[in-house]
Amino acid sequence: MKLISGAKYAALQARLQLTMKELENAEKLAAGRKATVDRQAAELARIRDEKPDSPVQHPRAAVGDAELRRQLDLARRTIRQQADQIEQLQASHIADTKELHDLRQGVAS
């Protein structure tokens, strides 16, 4: 068995006390951090339960001037397409009317 001096023993005892105090403080800090992480995980789980992520994310409607411009552009495009269809139908109607008139004149003669 090896004997040590009283001064070394006192220094080791002080170092042990300091190390134990640091360990206690580190354990308290770790416990506090774990409690915070657990609380945040529970909050995140609660939020996900209230609003689950949908497989398809629906786009939000545009707001303000950009949305009005988009709707106006769509309306103008629709009006142009309908005007083209009306012109085609009118030309077809005129041709059918001429053909019917020619047929009536041929039958009448």
mmCIF file of C-alpha atoms in Angstrom:
data_model
loop_
_atom_site.group_PDB
_atom_site.id
_atom_site.type_symbol
_atom_site.label_atom_id
_atom_site.label_comp_id
_atom_site.label_asym_id
_atom_site.label_seq_id
_atom_site.Cartn_x
_atom_site.Cartn_y
_atom_site.Cartn_z
ATOM 1 C CA MET A 1 0.000 0.000 0.000
ATOM 2 C CA LYS A 2 1.300 3.394 -0.951
ATOM 3 C CA LEU A 3 0.937 6.378 1.336
ATOM 4 C CA ILE A 4 0.458 9.954 0.068
ATOM 5 C CA SER A 5 1.017 13.250 1.788
ATOM 6 C CA GLY A 6 -1.796 15.241 3.375
ATOM 7 C CA ALA A 7 -1.408 18.090 0.892
ATOM 8 C CA LYS A 8 -1.827 15.750 -2.087
ATOM 9 C CA TYR A 9 -4.813 14.159 -0.408
ATOM 10 C CA ALA A 10 -6.436 17.558 0.187
ATOM 11 C CA ALA A 11 -5.780 18.593 -3.428
ATOM 12 C CA LEU A 12 -7.282 15.342 -4.725
ATOM 13 C CA GLN A 13 -10.273 15.754 -2.404
ATOM 14 C CA ALA A 14 -10.875 19.329 -3.680
ATOM 15 C CA ARG A 15 -10.525 18.181 -7.280
ATOM 16 C CA LEU A 16 -13.002 15.358 -6.621
ATOM 17 C CA GLN A 17 -15.506 17.796 -5.106
ATOM 18 C CA LEU A 18 -15.125 20.153 -8.104
ATOM 19 C CA THR A 19 -15.549 17.274 -10.563
ATOM 20 C CA MET A 20 -18.651 16.023 -8.722
ATOM 21 C CA LYS A 21 -20.150 19.542 -8.763
ATOM 22 C CA GLU A 22 -19.446 19.876 -12.529
ATOM 23 C CA LEU A 23 -21.006 16.457 -13.100
ATOM 24 C CA GLU A 24 -24.121 17.474 -11.168
ATOM 25 C CA ASN A 25 -24.410 20.714 -13.156
ATOM 26 C CA ALA A 26 -23.950 18.837 -16.455
ATOM 27 C CA GLU A 27 -26.647 16.315 -15.460
ATOM 28 C CA LYS A 28 -29.054 19.158 -14.581
ATOM 29 C CA LEU A 29 -28.328 20.833 -17.937
ATOM 30 C CA ALA A 30 -28.835 17.554 -19.806
ATOM 31 C CA ALA A 31 -32.115 16.920 -17.977
ATOM 32 C CA GLY A 32 -33.314 20.439 -18.844
ATOM 33 C CA ARG A 33 -32.397 19.996 -22.492
ATOM 34 C CA LYS A 34 -34.095 16.591 -22.618
ATOM 35 C CA ALA A 35 -37.258 18.091 -21.112
ATOM 36 C CA THR A 36 -37.189 20.864 -23.738
ATOM 37 C CA VAL A 37 -36.699 18.380 -26.583
ATOM 38 C CA ASP A 38 -39.504 16.155 -25.268
ATOM 39 C CA ARG A 39 -41.851 19.152 -24.915
ATOM 40 C CA GLN A 40 -41.078 20.330 -28.468
ATOM 41 C CA ALA A 41 -41.539 16.812 -29.860
ATOM 42 C CA ALA A 42 -44.927 16.566 -28.143
ATOM 43 C CA GLU A 43 -45.941 19.975 -29.535
ATOM 44 C CA LEU A 44 -44.849 18.950 -33.032
ATOM 45 C CA ALA A 45 -46.818 15.691 -32.772
ATOM 46 C CA ARG A 46 -49.898 17.629 -31.599
ATOM 47 C CA ILE A 47 -49.637 20.051 -34.535
ATOM 48 C CA ARG A 48 -49.238 17.185 -37.014
ATOM 49 C CA ASP A 49 -52.301 15.458 -35.554
ATOM 50 C CA GLU A 50 -54.373 18.627 -35.948
ATOM 51 C CA LYS A 51 -53.189 19.375 -39.493
ATOM 52 C CA PRO A 52 -51.752 16.265 -41.142
ATOM 53 C CA ASP A 53 -49.650 16.727 -44.252
ATOM 54 C CA SER A 54 -51.701 15.956 -47.328
ATOM 55 C CA PRO A 55 -50.081 13.971 -50.136
ATOM 56 C CA VAL A 56 -50.958 16.717 -52.644
ATOM 57 C CA GLN A 57 -50.204 20.271 -51.656
ATOM 58 C CA HIS A 58 -52.917 22.574 -52.982
ATOM 59 C CA PRO A 59 -51.562 25.828 -54.410
ATOM 60 C CA ARG A 60 -52.715 29.000 -52.761
ATOM 61 C CA ALA A 61 -54.748 31.445 -54.804
ATOM 62 C CA ALA A 62 -52.828 34.473 -55.954
ATOM 63 C CA VAL A 63 -53.724 37.657 -54.150
ATOM 64 C CA GLY A 64 -54.336 41.146 -55.427
ATOM 65 C CA ASP A 65 -53.335 42.661 -58.733
ATOM 66 C CA ALA A 66 -51.616 39.559 -60.117
ATOM 67 C CA GLU A 67 -54.743 37.430 -59.617
ATOM 68 C CA LEU A 68 -56.945 40.047 -61.309
ATOM 69 C CA ARG A 69 -54.567 40.254 -64.277
ATOM 70 C CA ARG A 70 -54.532 36.450 -64.595
ATOM 71 C CA GLN A 71 -58.336 36.275 -64.554
ATOM 72 C CA LEU A 72 -58.599 39.123 -67.080
ATOM 73 C CA ASP A 73 -56.151 37.359 -69.401
ATOM 74 C CA LEU A 74 -58.166 34.130 -69.160
ATOM 75 C CA ALA A 75 -61.403 36.012 -69.888
ATOM 76 C CA ARG A 76 -59.882 37.742 -72.932
ATOM 77 C CA ARG A 77 -58.519 34.449 -74.258
ATOM 78 C CA THR A 78 -61.938 32.814 -73.854
ATOM 79 C CA ILE A 79 -63.643 35.709 -75.652
ATOM 80 C CA ARG A 80 -61.184 35.412 -78.589
ATOM 81 C CA GLN A 81 -61.778 31.670 -78.861
ATOM 82 C CA GLN A 82 -65.556 32.151 -78.822
ATOM 83 C CA ALA A 83 -65.329 34.913 -81.450
ATOM 84 C CA ASP A 84 -63.352 32.551 -83.725
ATOM 85 C CA GLN A 85 -65.996 29.856 -83.257
ATOM 86 C CA ILE A 86 -68.789 32.327 -84.071
ATOM 87 C CA GLU A 87 -67.027 33.385 -87.298
ATOM 88 C CA GLN A 88 -66.667 29.741 -88.356
ATOM 89 C CA LEU A 89 -70.311 29.020 -87.565
ATOM 90 C CA GLN A 90 -71.483 32.137 -89.438
ATOM 91 C CA ALA A 91 -69.418 31.216 -92.523
ATOM 92 C CA SER A 92 -70.858 27.688 -92.403
ATOM 93 C CA HIS A 93 -74.386 29.084 -92.021
ATOM 94 C CA ILE A 94 -73.926 31.425 -95.017
ATOM 95 C CA ALA A 95 -72.625 28.552 -97.166
ATOM 96 C CA ASP A 96 -75.547 26.312 -96.108
ATOM 97 C CA THR A 97 -78.032 29.085 -96.843
ATOM 98 C CA LYS A 98 -76.593 29.647 -100.346
ATOM 99 C CA GLU A 99 -76.669 25.899 -101.044
ATOM 100 C CA LEU A 100 -80.294 25.679 -99.885
ATOM 101 C CA HIS A 101 -81.233 28.700 -102.026
ATOM 102 C CA ASP A 102 -79.529 27.130 -105.068
ATOM 103 C CA LEU A 103 -81.349 23.842 -104.460
ATOM 104 C CA ARG A 104 -84.723 25.609 -104.207
ATOM 105 C CA GLN A 105 -84.084 27.495 -107.428
ATOM 106 C CA GLY A 106 -83.077 24.270 -109.205
ATOM 107 C CA VAL A 107 -86.261 22.519 -108.048
ATOM 108 C CA ALA A 108 -88.430 25.494 -108.981
ATOM 109 C CA SER A 109 -87.105 25.670 -112.546
#
